[in-house]
Short mmCIF file of C-alpha atoms and ligand atoms in Angstrom, two decimals:
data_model
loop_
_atom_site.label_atom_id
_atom_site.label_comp_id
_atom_site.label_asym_id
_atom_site.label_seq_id
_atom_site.Cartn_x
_atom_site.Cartn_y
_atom_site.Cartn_z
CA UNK A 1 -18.00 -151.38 93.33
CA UNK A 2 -16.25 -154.00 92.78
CA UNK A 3 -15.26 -157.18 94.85
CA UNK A 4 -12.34 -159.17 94.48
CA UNK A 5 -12.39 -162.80 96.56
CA UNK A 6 -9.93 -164.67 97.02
CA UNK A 7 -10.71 -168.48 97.90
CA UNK A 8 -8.25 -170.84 99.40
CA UNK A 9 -5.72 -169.10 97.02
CA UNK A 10 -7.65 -168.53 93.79
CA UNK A 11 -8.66 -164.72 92.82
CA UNK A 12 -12.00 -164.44 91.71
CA UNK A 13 -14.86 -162.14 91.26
CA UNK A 14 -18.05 -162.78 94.18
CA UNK A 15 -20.41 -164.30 91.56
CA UNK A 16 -17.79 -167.17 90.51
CA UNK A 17 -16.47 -167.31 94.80
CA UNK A 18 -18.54 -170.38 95.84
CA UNK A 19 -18.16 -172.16 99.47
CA UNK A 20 -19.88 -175.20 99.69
CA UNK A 21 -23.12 -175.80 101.73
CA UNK A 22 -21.53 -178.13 103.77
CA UNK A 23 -19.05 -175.39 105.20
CA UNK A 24 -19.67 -175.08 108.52
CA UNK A 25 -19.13 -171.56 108.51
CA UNK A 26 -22.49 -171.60 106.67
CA UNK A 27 -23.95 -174.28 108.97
CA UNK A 28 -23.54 -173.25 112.25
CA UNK A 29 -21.47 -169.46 111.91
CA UNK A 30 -18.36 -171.92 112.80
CA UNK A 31 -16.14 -169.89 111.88
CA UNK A 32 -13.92 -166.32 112.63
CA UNK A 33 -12.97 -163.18 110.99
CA UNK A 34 -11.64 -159.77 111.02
CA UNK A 35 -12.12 -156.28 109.36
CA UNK A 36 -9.17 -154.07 108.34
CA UNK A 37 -8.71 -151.00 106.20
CA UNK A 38 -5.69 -149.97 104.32
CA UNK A 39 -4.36 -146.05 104.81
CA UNK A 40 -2.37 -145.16 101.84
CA UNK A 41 -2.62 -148.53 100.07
CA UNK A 42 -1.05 -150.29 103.85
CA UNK A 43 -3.00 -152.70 105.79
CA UNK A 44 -3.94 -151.33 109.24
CA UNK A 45 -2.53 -152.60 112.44
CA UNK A 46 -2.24 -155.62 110.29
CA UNK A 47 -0.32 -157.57 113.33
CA UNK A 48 -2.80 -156.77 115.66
CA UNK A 49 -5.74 -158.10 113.31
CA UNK A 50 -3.90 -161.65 112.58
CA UNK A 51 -3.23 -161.61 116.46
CA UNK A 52 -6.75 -160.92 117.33
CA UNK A 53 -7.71 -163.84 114.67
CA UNK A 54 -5.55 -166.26 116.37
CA UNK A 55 -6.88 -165.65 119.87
CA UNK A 56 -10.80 -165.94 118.29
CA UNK A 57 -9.73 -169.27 116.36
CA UNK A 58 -8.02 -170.35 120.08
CA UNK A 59 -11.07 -169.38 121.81
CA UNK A 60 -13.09 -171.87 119.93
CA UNK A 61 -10.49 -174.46 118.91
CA UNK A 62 -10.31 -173.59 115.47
CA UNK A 63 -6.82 -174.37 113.69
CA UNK A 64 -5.79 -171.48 111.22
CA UNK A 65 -3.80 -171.92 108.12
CA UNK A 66 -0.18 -170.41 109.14
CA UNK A 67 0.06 -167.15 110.17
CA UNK A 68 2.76 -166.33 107.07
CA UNK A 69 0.70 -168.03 104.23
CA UNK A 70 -2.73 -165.65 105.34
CA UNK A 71 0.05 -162.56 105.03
CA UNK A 72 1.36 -163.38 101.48
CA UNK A 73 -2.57 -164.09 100.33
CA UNK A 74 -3.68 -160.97 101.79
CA UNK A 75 -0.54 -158.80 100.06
CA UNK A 76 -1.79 -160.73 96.96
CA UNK A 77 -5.27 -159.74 97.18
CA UNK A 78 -4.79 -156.07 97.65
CA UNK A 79 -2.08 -155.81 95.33
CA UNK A 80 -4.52 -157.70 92.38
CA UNK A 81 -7.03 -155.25 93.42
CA UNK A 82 -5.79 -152.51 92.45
CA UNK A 83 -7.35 -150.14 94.87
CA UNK A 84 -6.23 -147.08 95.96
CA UNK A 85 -7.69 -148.07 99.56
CA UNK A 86 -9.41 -151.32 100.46
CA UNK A 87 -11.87 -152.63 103.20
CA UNK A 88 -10.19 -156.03 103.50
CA UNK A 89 -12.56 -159.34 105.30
CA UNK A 90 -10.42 -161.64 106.43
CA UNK A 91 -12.45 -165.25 107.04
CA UNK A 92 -11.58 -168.73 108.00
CA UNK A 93 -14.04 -171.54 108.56
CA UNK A 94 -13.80 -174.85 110.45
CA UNK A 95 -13.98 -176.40 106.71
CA UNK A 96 -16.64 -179.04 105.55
CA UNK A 97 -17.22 -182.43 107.01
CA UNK A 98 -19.42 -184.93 107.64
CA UNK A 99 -23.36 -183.21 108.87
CA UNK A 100 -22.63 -183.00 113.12
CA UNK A 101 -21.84 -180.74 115.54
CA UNK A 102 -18.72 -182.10 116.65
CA UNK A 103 -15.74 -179.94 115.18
CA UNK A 104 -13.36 -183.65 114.70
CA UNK A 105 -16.02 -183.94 111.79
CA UNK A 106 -14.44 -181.12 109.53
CA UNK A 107 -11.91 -181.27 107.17
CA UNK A 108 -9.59 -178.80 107.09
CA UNK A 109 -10.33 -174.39 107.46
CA UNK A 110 -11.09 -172.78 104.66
CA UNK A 111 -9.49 -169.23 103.98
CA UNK A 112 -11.43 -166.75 102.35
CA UNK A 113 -10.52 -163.11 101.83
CA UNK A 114 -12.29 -160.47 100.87
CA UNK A 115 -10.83 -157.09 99.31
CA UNK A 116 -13.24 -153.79 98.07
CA UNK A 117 -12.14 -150.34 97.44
CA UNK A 118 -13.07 -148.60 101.07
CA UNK A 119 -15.95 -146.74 101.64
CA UNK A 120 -16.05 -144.49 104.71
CA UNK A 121 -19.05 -142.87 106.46
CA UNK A 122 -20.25 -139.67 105.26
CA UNK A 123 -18.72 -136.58 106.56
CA UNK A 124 -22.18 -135.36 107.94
CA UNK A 125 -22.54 -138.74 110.25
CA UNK A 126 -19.21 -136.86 112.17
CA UNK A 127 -20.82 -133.84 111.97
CA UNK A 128 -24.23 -134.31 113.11
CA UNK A 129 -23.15 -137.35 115.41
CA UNK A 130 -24.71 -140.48 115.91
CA UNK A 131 -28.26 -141.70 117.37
CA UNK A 132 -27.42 -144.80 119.76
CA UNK A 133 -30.47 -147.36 121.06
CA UNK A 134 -30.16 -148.85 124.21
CA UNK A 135 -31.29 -151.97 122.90
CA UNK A 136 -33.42 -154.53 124.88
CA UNK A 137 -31.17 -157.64 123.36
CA UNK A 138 -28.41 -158.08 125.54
CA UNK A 139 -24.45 -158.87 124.89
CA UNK A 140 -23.27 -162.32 124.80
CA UNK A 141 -22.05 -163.12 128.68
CA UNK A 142 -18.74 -164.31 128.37
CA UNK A 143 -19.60 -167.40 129.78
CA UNK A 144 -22.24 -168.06 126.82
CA UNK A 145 -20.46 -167.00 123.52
CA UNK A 146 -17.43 -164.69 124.84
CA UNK A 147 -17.60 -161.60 122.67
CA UNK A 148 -13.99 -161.35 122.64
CA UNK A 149 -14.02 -164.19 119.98
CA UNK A 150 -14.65 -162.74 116.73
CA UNK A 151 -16.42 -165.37 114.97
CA UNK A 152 -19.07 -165.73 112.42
CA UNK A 153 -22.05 -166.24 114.38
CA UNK A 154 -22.22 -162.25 114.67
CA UNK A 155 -26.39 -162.99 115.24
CA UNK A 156 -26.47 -161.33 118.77
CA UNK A 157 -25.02 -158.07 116.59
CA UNK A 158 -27.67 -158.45 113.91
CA UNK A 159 -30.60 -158.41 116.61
CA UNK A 160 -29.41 -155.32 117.89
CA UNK A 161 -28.45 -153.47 114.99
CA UNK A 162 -32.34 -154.93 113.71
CA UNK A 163 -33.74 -153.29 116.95
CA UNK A 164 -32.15 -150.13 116.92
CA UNK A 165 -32.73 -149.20 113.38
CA UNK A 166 -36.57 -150.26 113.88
CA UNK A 167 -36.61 -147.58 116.16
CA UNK A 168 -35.19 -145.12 113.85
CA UNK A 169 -31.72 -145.27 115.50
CA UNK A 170 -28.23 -145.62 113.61
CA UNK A 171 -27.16 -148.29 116.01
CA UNK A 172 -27.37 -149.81 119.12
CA UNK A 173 -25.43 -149.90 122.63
CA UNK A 174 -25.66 -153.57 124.26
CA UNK A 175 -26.12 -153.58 127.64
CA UNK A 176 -24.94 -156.49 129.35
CA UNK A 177 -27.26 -159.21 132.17
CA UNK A 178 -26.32 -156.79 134.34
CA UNK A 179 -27.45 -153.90 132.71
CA UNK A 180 -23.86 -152.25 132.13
CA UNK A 181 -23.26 -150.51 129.36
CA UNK A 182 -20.85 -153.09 126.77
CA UNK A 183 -20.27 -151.74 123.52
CA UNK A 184 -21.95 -151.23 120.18
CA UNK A 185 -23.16 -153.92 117.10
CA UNK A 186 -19.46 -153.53 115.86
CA UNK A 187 -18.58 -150.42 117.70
CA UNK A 188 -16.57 -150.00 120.86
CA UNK A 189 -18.54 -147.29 123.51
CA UNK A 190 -17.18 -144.63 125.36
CA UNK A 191 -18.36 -141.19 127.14
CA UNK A 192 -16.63 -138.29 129.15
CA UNK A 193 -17.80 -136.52 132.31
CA UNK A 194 -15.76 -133.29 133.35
CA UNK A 195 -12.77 -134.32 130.93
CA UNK A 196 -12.39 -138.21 131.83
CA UNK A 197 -12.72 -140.33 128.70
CA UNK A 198 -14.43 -143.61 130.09
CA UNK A 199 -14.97 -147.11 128.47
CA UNK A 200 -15.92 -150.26 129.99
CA UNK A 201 -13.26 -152.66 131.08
CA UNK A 202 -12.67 -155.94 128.47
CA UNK A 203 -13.65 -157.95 131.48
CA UNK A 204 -17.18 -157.30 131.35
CA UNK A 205 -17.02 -159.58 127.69
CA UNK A 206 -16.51 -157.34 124.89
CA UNK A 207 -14.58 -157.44 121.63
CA UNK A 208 -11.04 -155.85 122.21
CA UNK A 209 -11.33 -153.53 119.55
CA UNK A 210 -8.22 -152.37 117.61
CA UNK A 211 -9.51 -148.76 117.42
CA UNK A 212 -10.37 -148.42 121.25
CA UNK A 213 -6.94 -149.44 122.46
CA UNK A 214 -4.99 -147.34 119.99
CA UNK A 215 -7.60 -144.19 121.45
CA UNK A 216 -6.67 -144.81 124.88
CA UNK A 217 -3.00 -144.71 124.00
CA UNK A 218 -3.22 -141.67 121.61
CA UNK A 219 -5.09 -140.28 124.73
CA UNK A 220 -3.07 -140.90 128.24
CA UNK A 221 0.07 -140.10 125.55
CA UNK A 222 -2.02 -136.45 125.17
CA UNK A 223 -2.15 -136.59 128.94
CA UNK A 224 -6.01 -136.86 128.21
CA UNK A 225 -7.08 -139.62 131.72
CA UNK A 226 -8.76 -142.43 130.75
CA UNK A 227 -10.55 -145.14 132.94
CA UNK A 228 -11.72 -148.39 131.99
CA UNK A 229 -14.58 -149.00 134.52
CA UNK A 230 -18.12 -150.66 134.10
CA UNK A 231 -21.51 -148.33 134.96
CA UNK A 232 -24.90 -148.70 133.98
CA UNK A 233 -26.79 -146.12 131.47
CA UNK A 234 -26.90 -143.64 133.72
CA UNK A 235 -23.47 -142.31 133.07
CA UNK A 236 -24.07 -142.04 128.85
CA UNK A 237 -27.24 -139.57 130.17
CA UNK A 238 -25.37 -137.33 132.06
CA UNK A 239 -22.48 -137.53 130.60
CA UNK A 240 -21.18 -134.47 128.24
CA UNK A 241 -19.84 -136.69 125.35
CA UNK A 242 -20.38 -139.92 123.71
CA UNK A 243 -18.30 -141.63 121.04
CA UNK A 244 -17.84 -144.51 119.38
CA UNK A 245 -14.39 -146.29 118.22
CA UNK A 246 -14.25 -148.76 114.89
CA UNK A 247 -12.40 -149.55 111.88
CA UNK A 248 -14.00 -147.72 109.40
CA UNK A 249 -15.53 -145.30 111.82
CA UNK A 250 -11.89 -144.26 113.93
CA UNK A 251 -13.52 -141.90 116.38
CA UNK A 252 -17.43 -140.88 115.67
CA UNK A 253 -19.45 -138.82 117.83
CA UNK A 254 -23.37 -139.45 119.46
CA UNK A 255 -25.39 -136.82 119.41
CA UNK A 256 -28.68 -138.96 120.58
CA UNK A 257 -29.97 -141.43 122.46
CA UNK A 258 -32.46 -143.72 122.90
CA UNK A 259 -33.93 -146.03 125.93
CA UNK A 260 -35.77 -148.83 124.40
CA UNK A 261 -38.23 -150.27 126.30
CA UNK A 262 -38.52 -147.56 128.92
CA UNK A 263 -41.13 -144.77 129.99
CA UNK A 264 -39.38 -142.47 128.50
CA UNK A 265 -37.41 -143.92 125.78
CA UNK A 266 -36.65 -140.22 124.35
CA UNK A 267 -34.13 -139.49 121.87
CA UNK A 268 -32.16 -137.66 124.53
CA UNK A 269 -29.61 -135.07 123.33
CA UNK A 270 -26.49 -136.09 124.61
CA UNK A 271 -24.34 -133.02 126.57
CA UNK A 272 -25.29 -130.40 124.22
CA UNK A 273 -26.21 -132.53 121.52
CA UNK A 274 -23.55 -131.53 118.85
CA UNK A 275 -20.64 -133.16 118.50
CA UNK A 276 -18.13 -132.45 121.63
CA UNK A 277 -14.35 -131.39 121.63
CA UNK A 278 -13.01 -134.69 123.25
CA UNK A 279 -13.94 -136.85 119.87
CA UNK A 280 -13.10 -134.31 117.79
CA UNK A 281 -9.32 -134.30 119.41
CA UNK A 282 -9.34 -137.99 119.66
CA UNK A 283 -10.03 -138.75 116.34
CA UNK A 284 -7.02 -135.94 115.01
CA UNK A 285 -4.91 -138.17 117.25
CA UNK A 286 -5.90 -141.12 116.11
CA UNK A 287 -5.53 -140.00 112.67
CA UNK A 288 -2.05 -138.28 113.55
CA UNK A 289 -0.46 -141.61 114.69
CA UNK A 290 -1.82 -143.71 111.71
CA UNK A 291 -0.09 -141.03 109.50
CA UNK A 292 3.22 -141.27 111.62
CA UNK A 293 3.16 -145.05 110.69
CA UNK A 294 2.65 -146.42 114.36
CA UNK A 295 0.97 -149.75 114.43
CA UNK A 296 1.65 -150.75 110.82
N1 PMP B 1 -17.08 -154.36 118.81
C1 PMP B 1 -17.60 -155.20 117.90
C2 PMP B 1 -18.68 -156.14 118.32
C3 PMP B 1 -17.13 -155.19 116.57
O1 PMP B 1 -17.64 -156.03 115.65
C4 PMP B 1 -16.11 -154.26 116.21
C5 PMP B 1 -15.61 -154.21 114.79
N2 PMP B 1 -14.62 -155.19 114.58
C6 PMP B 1 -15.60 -153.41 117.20
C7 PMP B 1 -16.10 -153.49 118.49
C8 PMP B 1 -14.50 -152.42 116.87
O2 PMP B 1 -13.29 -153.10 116.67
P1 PMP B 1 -12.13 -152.49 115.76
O3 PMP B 1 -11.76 -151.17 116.34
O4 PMP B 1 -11.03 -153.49 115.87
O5 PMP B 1 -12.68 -152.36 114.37
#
C-alpha cells in the first residue's frame, strides 16, 4: 500500500515525511484533523470536513492555514496519487516553538496531509454485524476536552478501543459520567425500537459526525422518524437494532454486545442478532445520495 504525504506543500513518500520533535502535535496531541474518503476519485462532503476542521481549530484556538490553500494541496495530493479511491488524513498542528505549554510559544501550524488508496471493511463485518463493549472508560465531558473538537489527542479513543478489543470485542460504545450511551472510538451510535431510529443528541459532547447527520437526513427524507434523545444502556438491550455511522464504515450493523464490568457482561445478541432491515435500508440510502452527488 502505498502512502503519499504531503508536508507543508512538498509530496513525499512516509519514510522521507519528517515533523520535528518539537511539533507540538507530537508533544502534547496539540493539534486537529479529519478523515475523508473519495467516491469515484471525489472527496466526500469535502465542505463539511474543512468546516468541521475550522470549528475543532476554533475550539482550541488553533489558527489554520487558509481555507483555499488546504483545498488546492489536498486536489494536489489525490491527483499525484494516482488512486482510484483514497482515504485522505487531513492534519494541522499548532507548529513548533519554544518547550511550554502556552500556545503564544509556537510558530506557525503545520499542514500535513495524508493520501492512501482506500481500504473498506470486509463485506462479512456488514454481514455478520459488529460486537460493541460497553467500555468502563468514559467519554470526554464537554467541559474537560469537548469531543466535538477533533483534535489529535484522540487518547480517550485509544483506551476504549484498547478495552474493548481486550475483551474480544470489535469496538467500544463510551458511555458518558452519566452513564448515557455517547458514541463509539470513531463511530457515531444509534439503535431502533418498534421502527424509531434513535441517536443521542450532540449536546451530551460527542463528535458531530459527517455520516450520522447525512443518515438522519437520508432517513426523515424516507419518512423513516428519527429522535435525537439521550438514554442509558438499557435501550441498546432491548432494542431490535443497533448500528453504527462512520466514514469508512457508512452504515454497519451490531450484532453483539458486551457490558464490561458488570455481572453479567454477556455478549448479548442484539434483537435477533443478525443484521436488521433498518441498517440495511439506511446504508442503500446513504449510498443512493452519495451516488446522486449530494454533499460533494
Ligand atoms: N465519532 C468519533 C469519535 C470519530 O472519530 C468519528 C470518525 N471521524 C466519528 C464519530 C464518525 O464521524 P464521520 O461520520 O464524520 O466519519
Amino acid at each position: 500500500m502505498s502512502i503519499l504525504v504531503n508536508l507543508g506543500g512538498r509530496l513525499l513518500p512516509p519514510e522521507q515525511a519528517l515533523v520535528p520533535v518539537l511539533d507540538r502535535g507530537f508533544l502534547y496531541g496539540d493539534s486537529v484533523y479529519e478523515v475523508l474518503r473519495t467516491y469515484a476519485g471525489v472527496p466526500f462532503a469535502l465542505s463539511q470536513h474543512l468546516d468541521r476542521l475550522e470549528g475543532s481549530a476554533s475550539r482550541i484556538g488553533l489558527a489554520l492555514p487558509l481555507r483555499s490553500l488546504i483545498e488546492t494541496e489536498i486536489a494536489r495530493t489525490l491527483s499525484a496519487s494516482g488512486n482510484a479511491d483514497s482515504y485522505i488524513r487531513v492534519m494541522v498542528t499548532r507548529g513548533e516553538g519554544t518547550f511550554g505549554l502556552a500556545p503564544s510559544l509556537s510558530d506557525e501550524p503545520r499542514l500535513v496531509i495524508l493520501v492512501r488508496p482506500l481500504e473498506l471493511p470486509a463485506p462479512e463485518l456488514y454481514a455478520r454485524g459488529l460486537h460493541l463493549a460497553i467500555v468502563p472508560v468514559r467519554r470526554n465531558d464537554p467541559r474537560t476536552l469537548d469531543p466535538k473538537a477533533k483534535t489529535g489527542n484522540y487518547l480517550n479513543s485509544v483506551l476504549a478501543i484498547a478495552q474493548a478489543r481486550a475483551a474480544g470485542a470489535d469496538d467500544a460504545i463510551f458511555l458518558d459520567l452519566k452513564d448515557r450511551i455517547t458514541e463509539c472510538s470513531s463511530a457515531n451510535i444509534f439503535f431502533v425500537k418498534e421502527s424509531v431510529v434513535v441517536t443521542p443528541p450532540l449536546t451530551q459532547g460527542l463528535l458531530a459526525g459527517i455520516t450520522r447527520g447525512r443518515v438522519i437526513d437520508v432517513a426523515r427524507a424516507a419518512k423513516i422518524l428519527v429522535r435525537e434523545e439521550p438514554h442509558g444502556t438499557g435501550a441498546l438491550t432491548q432494542a431490535d437494532e443497533v448500528f453504527v455511522t462512520s466514514t469508512l464504515r457508512e452504515v454497519m450493523p451490531v450484532t453483539r454486545l458486551t457490558f464490561l464490568g458488570e455481572s453479567a457482561p454477556g455478549p448479548h445478541a442484539v434483537g435477533s442478532g443478525v443484521p436488521g432491515p433498518m441498517a440495511l435500508r439506511l446504508r442503500e440510502l446513504f449510498r443512493a445520495s452519495v451516488a446522486r452527488g449530494e454533499m460533494q
